[in-house]
Amino acid sequence: MSLQFAHNSKRRFRISKYIYYTFDFLSYIHSPIPLSSTPIKMSEGAANNETPKLQTPRLNQRILSSLSRRSVAAHPWHDLELGSGAPQIFNCVIEIAKGSKVKYELDKKTGLIKVDRVLYSSVVYPHNYGFIPRSLCDDNDPLDVLVLMQEPVLPGCFLRAKAIGLMPMIDQGENDDKIIAVCADDPEYKHYNDIKELPPHRLTEIRRFFEDYKKNENKKVAVDEFLPSSTAIEAIQHSMDLYAEYIMHTLRK
């Protein structure tokens, strides 16, 4: 995503307003209905060898209590917290699993993960890919993150990640930078603190994937030199501040 570190007091916000949904399931039920102890009755026609009509059993207290109204995180971008360790260690939502050729992405209106397309090139994502909640970039999207870890993660899950670097990228003439991170709870990767500690070939693979994955769509992508963890942390903090500014701007309306 585009990251501009120059402080500009006048920012244009073109993001649609999002509604924070409350899961008001069974709100029409005012009081629990106990399970009826009355035996199920058959209609009079059953005595005449007609098909009996059974009364619908009522929901019992146990079922109603398990389905009582409650609030849930309605939107992974806006409702999921960053975590107390941000911007160094933060929660991130996985959109695309390691090894996938399907380009999943967040549907900003519903908060669901949708299929955007299948990659046109014969490549797969080298690592789990997603976004940082409650972050915002100048292109009105959350900040992208590539998370290195042992296993693929299902789209829609979130995990704790640690920033170790930043990959500057130009996608069709626009900045589209990516945070490079490791899973903070993966024993094989959690000890990495900076991108320079990774094997050089790992960085070559990452660079080559992003340079090639849009070639068959006739779209140009350029990847610049990887930057250290300190730059990545500054970028995350910048996106957090921009998101907070957007929220204040929205509340003033």
Coordinates of N, CA and C in Angstrom, one line a residue:
M1 N 0.8 -1.2 0.0 CA 0.0 0.0 0.0 C 0.9 1.2 0.0
S2 N 0.3 2.3 -0.5 CA 1.1 3.6 -0.6 C 1.4 4.1 0.8
L3 N 2.6 4.5 1.1 CA 3.0 5.0 2.4 C 3.8 6.3 2.1
Q4 N 3.2 7.4 2.5 CA 3.9 8.7 2.4 C 4.2 9.2 3.8
F5 N 5.5 9.4 4.0 CA 5.9 9.7 5.4 C 5.9 11.2 5.7
A6 N 5.7 12.0 4.6 CA 5.7 13.5 4.8 C 4.4 13.8 5.5
H7 N 4.4 14.6 6.6 CA 3.2 15.0 7.3 C 2.5 16.0 6.5
N8 N 1.3 15.7 6.2 CA 0.4 16.6 5.4 C -0.9 16.8 6.2
S9 N -1.1 18.0 6.7 CA -2.3 18.2 7.5 C -3.6 18.1 6.8
K10 N -3.6 18.3 5.5 CA -4.8 18.2 4.7 C -4.8 17.0 3.9
R11 N -5.6 16.0 4.4 CA -5.7 14.7 3.7 C -7.1 14.5 3.2
R12 N -7.1 13.9 2.1 CA -8.4 13.6 1.4 C -8.9 12.2 1.8
F13 N -10.0 12.1 2.4 CA -10.5 10.8 2.8 C -11.7 10.5 1.8
R14 N -11.5 9.4 1.1 CA -12.5 9.0 0.1 C -13.1 7.6 0.5
I15 N -12.9 7.2 1.8 CA -13.4 5.9 2.2 C -14.8 6.0 2.5
S16 N -15.6 5.0 2.1 CA -17.0 4.9 2.4 C -17.1 4.7 3.9
K17 N -18.3 5.2 4.4 CA -18.5 5.0 5.9 C -18.9 3.6 6.1
Y18 N -18.4 3.0 7.2 CA -18.7 1.7 7.5 C -19.6 1.7 8.8
I19 N -20.6 0.8 8.8 CA -21.5 0.6 9.9 C -21.0 -0.5 10.7
Y20 N -20.9 -0.3 12.0 CA -20.5 -1.3 13.0 C -21.8 -2.1 13.3
Y21 N -21.8 -3.3 12.9 CA -23.0 -4.1 13.0 C -23.0 -4.8 14.4
T22 N -24.1 -4.9 15.0 CA -24.3 -5.7 16.2 C -25.1 -6.9 15.9
F23 N -24.6 -8.0 16.3 CA -25.3 -9.3 16.0 C -26.4 -9.5 17.0
D24 N -27.6 -9.0 16.6 CA -28.8 -9.0 17.4 C -29.7 -10.2 17.2
F25 N -29.1 -11.4 17.3 CA -29.8 -12.6 16.9 C -30.9 -12.9 17.9
L26 N -32.0 -13.3 17.4 CA -33.2 -13.6 18.3 C -33.7 -12.4 19.1
S27 N -33.5 -11.2 18.6 CA -33.9 -10.0 19.3 C -35.4 -9.9 19.6
Y28 N -36.1 -10.6 18.7 CA -37.6 -10.6 18.9 C -38.1 -11.4 20.1
I29 N -37.2 -12.2 20.7 CA -37.6 -13.1 21.8 C -37.4 -12.3 23.1
H30 N -38.5 -12.0 23.8 CA -38.5 -11.2 25.0 C -38.2 -12.0 26.2
S31 N -38.6 -13.2 26.2 CA -38.3 -14.1 27.4 C -38.2 -15.5 26.9
P32 N -37.4 -16.3 27.7 CA -37.1 -17.7 27.3 C -38.4 -18.5 27.4
I33 N -38.6 -19.4 26.5 CA -39.7 -20.3 26.5 C -39.3 -21.7 26.9
P34 N -39.7 -22.2 28.0 CA -39.3 -23.5 28.5 C -39.8 -24.6 27.6
L35 N -39.1 -25.7 27.6 CA -39.6 -26.9 26.8 C -40.9 -27.4 27.4
S36 N -41.8 -27.6 26.5 CA -43.1 -28.0 27.0 C -43.0 -29.4 27.5
S37 N -43.6 -29.6 28.7 CA -43.7 -31.0 29.2 C -44.9 -31.8 28.8
T38 N -45.7 -31.1 28.0 CA -46.9 -31.8 27.5 C -46.5 -32.7 26.4
P39 N -47.1 -34.0 26.5 CA -46.7 -34.9 25.4 C -47.2 -34.4 24.1
I40 N -46.5 -34.8 23.0 CA -46.8 -34.4 21.7 C -48.2 -35.0 21.3
K41 N -49.1 -34.2 20.9 CA -50.4 -34.6 20.6 C -50.6 -34.8 19.1
M42 N -51.4 -35.8 18.7 CA -51.8 -36.1 17.4 C -53.1 -35.5 17.1
S43 N -53.3 -35.1 15.8 CA -54.6 -34.6 15.5 C -55.7 -35.7 15.5
E44 N -56.9 -35.3 15.5 CA -58.0 -36.3 15.6 C -58.0 -37.2 14.4
G45 N -57.5 -36.7 13.3 CA -57.5 -37.6 12.1 C -56.6 -38.8 12.2
A46 N -55.6 -38.8 13.3 CA -54.8 -39.9 13.4 C -55.5 -41.2 13.8
A47 N -56.7 -41.0 14.5 CA -57.5 -42.1 15.0 C -58.1 -42.8 13.8
N48 N -58.3 -42.0 12.7 CA -58.9 -42.6 11.5 C -57.9 -43.0 10.5
N49 N -56.7 -43.4 11.0 CA -55.6 -43.8 10.1 C -55.1 -42.8 9.1
E50 N -55.3 -41.5 9.4 CA -54.8 -40.4 8.6 C -53.4 -40.1 9.1
T51 N -52.6 -39.4 8.2 CA -51.3 -39.0 8.6 C -51.3 -38.0 9.8
P52 N -50.7 -38.4 10.9 CA -50.8 -37.5 12.1 C -50.0 -36.2 11.9
K53 N -50.5 -35.1 12.4 CA -49.8 -33.9 12.4 C -49.2 -33.6 13.8
L54 N -47.9 -33.5 13.9 CA -47.3 -33.3 15.1 C -47.1 -31.8 15.4
Q55 N -47.3 -31.5 16.7 CA -47.1 -30.1 17.1 C -45.6 -29.8 17.2
T56 N -45.2 -28.6 16.7 CA -43.8 -28.2 16.7 C -43.3 -28.0 18.2
P57 N -42.2 -28.7 18.6 CA -41.7 -28.6 20.0 C -41.1 -27.2 20.1
R58 N -41.3 -26.7 21.4 CA -40.7 -25.4 21.7 C -39.3 -25.4 22.0
L59 N -38.6 -24.3 21.8 CA -37.2 -24.2 22.2 C -37.0 -24.3 23.7
N60 N -36.1 -25.0 24.2 CA -35.9 -25.0 25.7 C -34.9 -24.0 26.1
Q61 N -34.8 -23.8 27.5 CA -33.9 -22.8 28.0 C -32.5 -22.9 27.6
R62 N -32.0 -24.2 27.5 CA -30.6 -24.4 27.1 C -30.3 -23.8 25.7
I63 N -31.2 -24.1 24.8 CA -31.0 -23.6 23.4 C -31.0 -22.1 23.4
L64 N -32.0 -21.6 24.1 CA -32.2 -20.1 24.0 C -31.0 -19.4 24.6
S65 N -30.5 -19.9 25.7 CA -29.3 -19.3 26.3 C -28.1 -19.3 25.4
S66 N -27.9 -20.4 24.7 CA -26.8 -20.5 23.7 C -26.9 -19.5 22.5
L67 N -28.1 -19.1 22.3 CA -28.4 -18.2 21.1 C -28.8 -16.9 21.5
S68 N -28.6 -16.5 22.8 CA -29.0 -15.2 23.3 C -28.2 -14.1 22.6
R69 N -28.8 -12.9 22.6 CA -28.2 -11.8 21.8 C -26.8 -11.5 22.4
R70 N -25.9 -11.2 21.5 CA -24.6 -10.8 21.9 C -23.9 -10.0 20.8
S71 N -22.8 -9.3 21.2 CA -22.1 -8.5 20.2 C -20.9 -9.3 19.8
V72 N -20.5 -9.2 18.5 CA -19.4 -9.9 17.9 C -18.6 -8.9 17.0
A73 N -17.4 -9.2 16.7 CA -16.6 -8.3 15.8 C -17.2 -8.5 14.4
A74 N -17.8 -7.4 14.0 CA -18.5 -7.4 12.7 C -17.6 -7.2 11.5
H75 N -16.5 -6.5 11.7 CA -15.7 -6.2 10.5 C -14.2 -6.3 10.9
P76 N -13.5 -7.2 10.2 CA -12.1 -7.5 10.7 C -11.2 -6.3 10.5
W77 N -11.5 -5.4 9.6 CA -10.7 -4.2 9.4 C -10.9 -3.2 10.6
H78 N -12.1 -3.0 11.0 CA -12.4 -2.0 12.0 C -12.6 -2.5 13.4
D79 N -13.0 -3.7 13.6 CA -13.4 -4.2 14.9 C -12.3 -5.0 15.6
L80 N -11.4 -5.6 14.8 CA -10.3 -6.3 15.4 C -9.2 -5.4 15.9
E81 N -8.8 -5.6 17.2 CA -7.8 -4.7 17.8 C -6.4 -5.0 17.2
L82 N -5.5 -4.0 17.2 CA -4.2 -4.2 16.8 C -3.3 -5.1 17.8
G83 N -3.7 -5.0 19.0 CA -2.9 -5.6 20.1 C -2.0 -4.7 20.8
S84 N -1.7 -5.0 22.1 CA -0.9 -4.1 22.9 C 0.5 -3.9 22.5
G85 N 1.0 -4.8 21.7 CA 2.4 -4.7 21.3 C 2.7 -3.9 20.0
A86 N 1.6 -3.4 19.4 CA 1.7 -2.7 18.1 C 2.5 -1.4 18.3
P87 N 3.3 -0.9 17.4 CA 3.4 -1.5 16.0 C 4.5 -2.6 15.8
Q88 N 5.2 -2.9 16.8 CA 6.2 -4.0 16.7 C 5.6 -5.3 16.5
I89 N 4.7 -5.7 17.4 CA 4.0 -7.0 17.3 C 2.5 -6.6 17.2
F90 N 1.8 -7.2 16.2 CA 0.4 -6.8 15.9 C -0.4 -7.9 15.4
N91 N -1.7 -7.8 15.6 CA -2.6 -8.7 15.0 C -2.7 -8.4 13.5
C92 N -2.8 -9.5 12.7 CA -3.1 -9.3 11.2 C -4.1 -10.4 10.8
V93 N -4.9 -10.0 9.8 CA -5.9 -10.9 9.2 C -5.3 -11.5 7.9
I94 N -5.4 -12.9 7.9 CA -4.9 -13.6 6.7 C -6.0 -13.6 5.6
E95 N -5.6 -13.2 4.4 CA -6.6 -13.2 3.3 C -6.2 -14.4 2.4
I96 N -4.9 -14.7 2.2 CA -4.5 -15.7 1.2 C -3.5 -16.6 1.9
A97 N -3.7 -17.9 1.8 CA -2.9 -18.9 2.4 C -1.6 -19.1 1.6
K98 N -0.5 -19.4 2.3 CA 0.7 -19.8 1.7 C 0.4 -21.0 0.7
G99 N 0.9 -20.9 -0.5 CA 0.8 -21.9 -1.5 C -0.5 -21.8 -2.4
S100 N -1.3 -20.8 -2.2 CA -2.5 -20.6 -2.9 C -2.3 -19.8 -4.2
K101 N -3.1 -20.2 -5.2 CA -3.1 -19.4 -6.5 C -4.3 -18.6 -6.6
V102 N -5.2 -18.7 -5.6 CA -6.4 -17.9 -5.5 C -6.1 -16.5 -4.8
K103 N -6.5 -15.4 -5.5 CA -6.3 -14.1 -4.9 C -7.6 -13.7 -4.1
Y104 N -7.6 -14.0 -2.8 CA -8.7 -13.6 -1.9 C -8.4 -12.2 -1.5
E105 N -9.4 -11.5 -1.1 CA -9.2 -10.1 -0.6 C -10.4 -9.7 0.3
L106 N -10.2 -8.8 1.1 CA -11.3 -8.3 2.0 C -12.3 -7.5 1.2
D107 N -13.6 -7.9 1.4 CA -14.7 -7.1 0.8 C -15.0 -6.0 1.9
K108 N -14.6 -4.8 1.6 CA -14.7 -3.7 2.6 C -16.1 -3.4 3.0
K109 N -17.1 -3.7 2.2 CA -18.5 -3.4 2.5 C -19.0 -4.4 3.6
T110 N -18.8 -5.7 3.4 CA -19.3 -6.7 4.2 C -18.4 -7.2 5.3
G111 N -17.1 -7.0 5.1 CA -16.1 -7.6 6.0 C -15.8 -9.0 5.7
L112 N -16.4 -9.6 4.7 CA -16.1 -11.0 4.3 C -14.9 -11.1 3.4
I113 N -14.3 -12.3 3.3 CA -13.2 -12.5 2.4 C -13.8 -13.1 1.1
K114 N -13.5 -12.4 0.0 CA -14.1 -12.8 -1.3 C -13.0 -13.2 -2.2
V115 N -13.4 -14.0 -3.2 CA -12.4 -14.4 -4.3 C -12.4 -13.2 -5.3
D116 N -11.2 -12.6 -5.4 CA -11.0 -11.6 -6.4 C -10.7 -12.2 -7.8
R117 N -9.8 -13.1 -7.8 CA -9.5 -13.8 -9.1 C -8.5 -15.0 -8.8
V118 N -8.3 -15.8 -9.8 CA -7.2 -16.8 -9.8 C -6.1 -16.1 -10.5
L119 N -4.9 -16.3 -10.0 CA -3.7 -15.7 -10.6 C -3.5 -16.1 -12.0
Y120 N -3.2 -15.2 -12.9 CA -3.0 -15.5 -14.3 C -1.7 -16.2 -14.6
S121 N -0.7 -16.0 -13.7 CA 0.6 -16.6 -13.9 C 0.7 -17.9 -13.2
S122 N 1.7 -18.7 -13.6 CA 1.8 -20.0 -13.0 C 2.7 -19.9 -11.7
V123 N 2.2 -19.2 -10.7 CA 2.9 -18.9 -9.4 C 1.9 -19.1 -8.3
V124 N 2.4 -19.3 -7.1 CA 1.5 -19.3 -5.9 C 2.1 -18.4 -4.8
Y125 N 1.3 -18.0 -3.9 CA 1.8 -17.1 -2.9 C 2.9 -17.8 -2.0
P126 N 4.1 -17.2 -1.9 CA 5.1 -17.9 -1.1 C 4.9 -18.0 0.4
H127 N 4.1 -17.1 0.9 CA 3.8 -17.0 2.3 C 2.4 -16.5 2.6
N128 N 1.9 -16.6 3.8 CA 0.6 -16.1 4.1 C 0.6 -14.6 3.9
Y129 N -0.6 -14.1 3.4 CA -0.7 -12.7 3.0 C -2.0 -12.2 3.5
G130 N -1.9 -11.0 4.1 CA -3.1 -10.4 4.6 C -3.0 -8.9 4.8
F131 N -3.7 -8.4 5.9 CA -3.6 -6.9 6.1 C -3.6 -6.7 7.7
I132 N -3.3 -5.5 8.0 CA -3.2 -5.1 9.4 C -4.5 -4.3 9.7
P133 N -5.3 -4.8 10.7 CA -6.5 -4.1 11.1 C -6.3 -2.7 11.6
R134 N -7.2 -1.8 11.5 CA -7.2 -0.4 12.0 C -5.9 0.3 11.5
S135 N -5.6 0.0 10.3 CA -4.5 0.7 9.6 C -5.1 1.3 8.3
L136 N -4.4 2.3 7.8 CA -4.9 3.0 6.6 C -3.8 3.5 5.8
C137 N -3.8 3.4 4.5 CA -2.8 3.9 3.6 C -3.5 5.0 2.7
D138 N -2.7 5.7 2.0 CA -3.2 6.8 1.2 C -4.0 6.3 0.0
D139 N -4.1 5.0 -0.3 CA -4.9 4.5 -1.3 C -6.2 4.0 -0.8
N140 N -6.5 4.3 0.5 CA -7.8 4.0 1.2 C -7.9 2.5 1.5
D141 N -6.8 1.7 1.6 CA -6.8 0.3 1.9 C -6.0 0.1 3.2
P142 N -6.3 -1.0 3.9 CA -5.4 -1.3 5.1 C -4.0 -1.7 4.6
L143 N -3.1 -1.7 5.5 CA -1.7 -2.0 5.1 C -1.5 -3.5 4.9
D144 N -0.8 -3.8 3.8 CA -0.6 -5.2 3.4 C 0.6 -5.8 4.3
V145 N 0.5 -7.1 4.5 CA 1.6 -7.8 5.2 C 1.7 -9.2 4.7
L146 N 3.0 -9.6 4.5 CA 3.4 -10.9 4.2 C 4.0 -11.6 5.4
V147 N 3.4 -12.7 5.8 CA 3.8 -13.3 7.1 C 4.5 -14.6 6.8
L148 N 5.8 -14.7 7.2 CA 6.5 -15.9 7.1 C 6.3 -16.8 8.3
M149 N 6.0 -18.1 8.0 CA 5.8 -19.1 9.0 C 5.8 -20.5 8.4
Q150 N 5.7 -21.5 9.2 CA 5.8 -22.9 8.7 C 4.6 -23.3 7.9
E151 N 3.4 -23.0 8.3 CA 2.2 -23.6 7.7 C 1.3 -22.6 7.1
P152 N 0.5 -23.0 6.1 CA -0.5 -22.1 5.5 C -1.6 -21.9 6.6
V153 N -2.3 -20.7 6.5 CA -3.3 -20.4 7.4 C -4.6 -20.1 6.6
L154 N -5.7 -20.6 7.1 CA -7.0 -20.4 6.4 C -7.4 -18.9 6.2
P155 N -7.9 -18.5 5.1 CA -8.3 -17.1 4.9 C -9.4 -16.8 5.9
G156 N -9.3 -15.6 6.5 CA -10.2 -15.1 7.5 C -9.7 -15.3 8.9
C157 N -8.6 -16.1 9.1 CA -8.1 -16.2 10.5 C -7.2 -15.0 10.8
F158 N -7.0 -14.7 12.1 CA -6.0 -13.7 12.4 C -4.9 -14.3 13.3
L159 N -3.8 -13.7 13.3 CA -2.6 -14.2 14.1 C -1.8 -13.0 14.5
R160 N -0.8 -13.3 15.4 CA 0.1 -12.2 15.9 C 1.3 -12.3 15.0
A161 N 1.7 -11.1 14.5 CA 2.9 -11.1 13.6 C 3.9 -10.0 14.2
K162 N 5.2 -10.2 13.8 CA 6.2 -9.3 14.2 C 6.9 -8.7 12.9
A163 N 6.9 -7.4 12.8 CA 7.5 -6.7 11.6 C 9.0 -6.9 11.6
I164 N 9.5 -7.3 10.5 CA 11.0 -7.5 10.4 C 11.5 -6.7 9.2
G165 N 10.7 -6.1 8.3 CA 11.1 -5.4 7.2 C 10.0 -4.8 6.3
L166 N 10.4 -4.1 5.3 CA 9.4 -3.5 4.4 C 9.9 -3.6 3.0
M167 N 9.0 -4.0 2.1 CA 9.3 -4.2 0.7 C 8.6 -3.1 -0.1
P168 N 9.4 -2.1 -0.5 CA 8.8 -1.0 -1.4 C 8.5 -1.6 -2.7
M169 N 7.2 -1.3 -3.2 CA 6.8 -1.9 -4.4 C 6.0 -0.8 -5.2
I170 N 6.1 -0.8 -6.5 CA 5.4 0.0 -7.4 C 4.5 -0.9 -8.2
D171 N 3.2 -0.7 -8.1 CA 2.2 -1.5 -8.9 C 1.5 -0.6 -9.8
Q172 N 1.8 -0.7 -11.1 CA 1.1 0.1 -12.2 C 1.3 1.6 -11.9
G173 N 2.5 2.0 -11.5 CA 2.8 3.4 -11.3 C 2.4 3.9 -9.9
E174 N 1.8 3.1 -9.0 CA 1.5 3.6 -7.7 C 2.2 2.8 -6.6
N175 N 2.5 3.5 -5.5 CA 3.2 2.8 -4.4 C 2.2 1.7 -3.8
D176 N 2.8 0.6 -3.5 CA 2.0 -0.5 -3.0 C 2.9 -1.3 -2.0
D177 N 3.4 -0.7 -1.0 CA 4.4 -1.3 -0.2 C 3.8 -2.4 0.7
K178 N 4.7 -3.4 1.0 CA 4.3 -4.5 1.8 C 5.2 -4.6 3.1
I179 N 4.5 -4.9 4.2 CA 5.3 -5.2 5.4 C 5.7 -6.7 5.4
I180 N 6.9 -7.0 5.7 CA 7.4 -8.3 5.8 C 7.5 -8.6 7.3
A181 N 6.8 -9.7 7.7 CA 6.7 -10.1 9.1 C 6.9 -11.6 9.3
V182 N 7.0 -12.0 10.5 CA 7.1 -13.4 10.9 C 6.0 -13.6 11.9
C183 N 5.5 -14.9 11.9 CA 4.5 -15.2 12.9 C 5.1 -15.2 14.3
A184 N 4.5 -14.4 15.2 CA 5.1 -14.3 16.6 C 5.0 -15.5 17.4
D185 N 4.2 -16.5 17.0 CA 3.9 -17.7 17.7 C 4.3 -18.9 17.0
D186 N 5.3 -18.8 16.0 CA 5.8 -19.9 15.3 C 7.3 -20.1 15.8
P187 N 7.6 -21.2 16.5 CA 8.9 -21.4 17.1 C 10.0 -21.4 16.1
E188 N 9.8 -21.6 14.8 CA 10.8 -21.6 13.8 C 11.2 -20.2 13.3
Y189 N 10.2 -19.3 13.4 CA 10.4 -18.0 12.8 C 10.4 -16.8 13.8
K190 N 9.9 -17.0 15.0 CA 9.6 -15.9 15.9 C 10.9 -15.2 16.4
H191 N 12.1 -15.9 16.2 CA 13.3 -15.3 16.7 C 13.9 -14.3 15.7
Y192 N 13.4 -14.2 14.5 CA 13.8 -13.2 13.5 C 13.4 -11.9 13.9
N193 N 14.3 -10.9 13.9 CA 14.0 -9.5 14.3 C 14.2 -8.5 13.1
D194 N 14.9 -8.9 12.1 CA 15.2 -8.0 11.0 C 15.3 -8.8 9.7
I195 N 14.9 -8.2 8.6 CA 14.9 -8.9 7.3 C 16.3 -9.3 6.9
K196 N 17.3 -8.7 7.3 CA 18.7 -9.0 6.9 C 19.1 -10.4 7.5
E197 N 18.3 -10.9 8.5 CA 18.6 -12.2 9.1 C 18.1 -13.3 8.3
L198 N 17.2 -13.1 7.3 CA 16.7 -14.1 6.5 C 17.7 -14.6 5.4
P199 N 17.6 -15.8 5.0 CA 18.5 -16.3 3.9 C 18.2 -15.5 2.7
P200 N 19.3 -15.1 2.0 CA 19.1 -14.3 0.8 C 18.2 -14.9 -0.3
H201 N 18.2 -16.2 -0.4 CA 17.3 -16.8 -1.4 C 15.9 -16.6 -1.0
R202 N 15.5 -16.6 0.2 CA 14.1 -16.3 0.6 C 13.6 -15.0 0.1
L203 N 14.5 -14.0 0.2 CA 14.1 -12.7 -0.2 C 14.0 -12.6 -1.8
T204 N 14.9 -13.4 -2.4 CA 14.9 -13.5 -3.9 C 13.5 -14.1 -4.3
E205 N 13.1 -15.1 -3.6 CA 11.8 -15.8 -4.0 C 10.6 -14.8 -3.8
I206 N 10.6 -14.0 -2.7 CA 9.6 -13.1 -2.5 C 9.5 -12.0 -3.5
R207 N 10.7 -11.5 -3.8 CA 10.8 -10.4 -4.8 C 10.3 -10.9 -6.2
R208 N 10.8 -12.1 -6.6 CA 10.4 -12.7 -7.9 C 8.9 -12.9 -8.0
F209 N 8.3 -13.4 -6.9 CA 6.9 -13.6 -7.0 C 6.1 -12.3 -7.3
F210 N 6.4 -11.3 -6.6 CA 5.7 -10.0 -6.8 C 6.0 -9.4 -8.1
E211 N 7.2 -9.6 -8.7 CA 7.6 -9.1 -10.0 C 6.8 -9.8 -11.1
D212 N 6.5 -11.1 -10.9 CA 5.9 -11.9 -11.9 C 4.4 -12.2 -11.9
Y213 N 3.8 -12.0 -10.7 CA 2.5 -12.5 -10.5 C 1.4 -11.8 -11.3
K214 N 1.7 -10.6 -11.9 CA 0.8 -9.9 -12.7 C 1.2 -9.8 -14.2
K215 N 2.3 -10.5 -14.5 CA 2.8 -10.3 -15.9 C 1.9 -10.7 -17.0
N216 N 1.2 -11.8 -16.7 CA 0.2 -12.3 -17.7 C -1.1 -11.5 -17.8
E217 N -1.2 -10.5 -16.9 CA -2.3 -9.5 -17.0 C -1.8 -8.2 -17.6
N218 N -0.6 -8.3 -18.1 CA 0.0 -7.1 -18.7 C 0.1 -5.9 -17.8
K219 N 0.4 -6.2 -16.5 CA 0.5 -5.1 -15.5 C 1.9 -5.1 -15.0
K220 N 2.5 -4.0 -14.8 CA 3.9 -3.8 -14.5 C 4.0 -3.6 -12.9
V221 N 4.9 -4.4 -12.4 CA 5.2 -4.3 -10.9 C 6.7 -4.2 -10.8
A222 N 7.2 -3.3 -9.9 CA 8.6 -3.1 -9.7 C 8.8 -3.2 -8.2
V223 N 9.8 -4.0 -7.8 CA 10.2 -4.1 -6.4 C 11.5 -3.5 -6.1
D224 N 11.6 -2.6 -5.1 CA 12.8 -2.0 -4.7 C 13.5 -2.8 -3.7
E225 N 14.6 -2.2 -3.2 CA 15.4 -2.9 -2.1 C 14.7 -3.0 -0.8
F226 N 14.8 -4.2 -0.2 CA 14.1 -4.4 1.1 C 14.7 -3.4 2.2
L227 N 13.8 -2.9 3.0 CA 14.2 -2.0 4.1 C 14.1 -2.6 5.4
P228 N 14.8 -2.1 6.4 CA 14.9 -2.8 7.7 C 13.6 -2.7 8.6
S229 N 13.7 -3.4 9.7 CA 12.5 -3.5 10.6 C 12.1 -2.1 11.1
S230 N 13.1 -1.2 11.4 CA 12.8 0.1 11.9 C 11.9 0.9 10.9
T231 N 12.2 0.7 9.6 CA 11.3 1.4 8.6 C 9.9 0.8 8.6
A232 N 9.8 -0.5 8.7 CA 8.5 -1.2 8.7 C 7.7 -0.7 9.9
I233 N 8.3 -0.6 11.1 CA 7.6 -0.1 12.3 C 7.1 1.3 12.1
E234 N 7.9 2.1 11.5 CA 7.5 3.5 11.2 C 6.3 3.5 10.3
A235 N 6.3 2.6 9.3 CA 5.3 2.6 8.3 C 4.0 2.1 9.0
I236 N 4.1 1.1 9.8 CA 2.9 0.7 10.6 C 2.3 1.8 11.4
Q237 N 3.2 2.5 12.2 CA 2.7 3.5 13.0 C 2.1 4.7 12.2
H238 N 2.6 5.0 11.1 CA 2.0 6.0 10.2 C 0.6 5.6 9.7
S239 N 0.5 4.3 9.4 CA -0.9 3.8 9.0 C -1.8 3.8 10.1
M240 N -1.4 3.5 11.3 CA -2.2 3.6 12.5 C -2.7 5.0 12.8
D241 N -1.8 5.9 12.7 CA -2.1 7.4 12.9 C -3.1 7.9 11.8
L242 N -2.9 7.4 10.6 CA -3.8 7.8 9.5 C -5.2 7.3 9.7
Y243 N -5.3 6.0 10.2 CA -6.6 5.4 10.5 C -7.3 6.2 11.6
A244 N -6.5 6.5 12.7 CA -7.1 7.3 13.8 C -7.6 8.6 13.3
E245 N -6.9 9.3 12.4 CA -7.3 10.5 11.9 C -8.6 10.4 11.1
Y246 N -8.7 9.3 10.3 CA -9.9 9.0 9.6 C -11.1 8.9 10.5
I247 N -10.9 8.2 11.6 CA -12.0 7.9 12.6 C -12.5 9.3 13.2
M248 N -11.5 10.1 13.5 CA -11.9 11.4 14.1 C -12.6 12.3 13.0
H249 N -12.1 12.2 11.8 CA -12.8 12.9 10.7 C -14.2 12.5 10.5
T250 N -14.4 11.1 10.6 CA -15.8 10.6 10.5 C -16.7 11.0 11.6
L251 N -16.2 11.0 12.9 CA -17.0 11.4 14.0 C -17.4 12.8 14.0
R252 N -16.6 13.7 13.4 CA -16.9 15.1 13.3 C -18.0 15.4 12.3
K253 N -18.3 14.5 11.4 CA -19.4 14.7 10.5 C -20.7 14.5 11.1

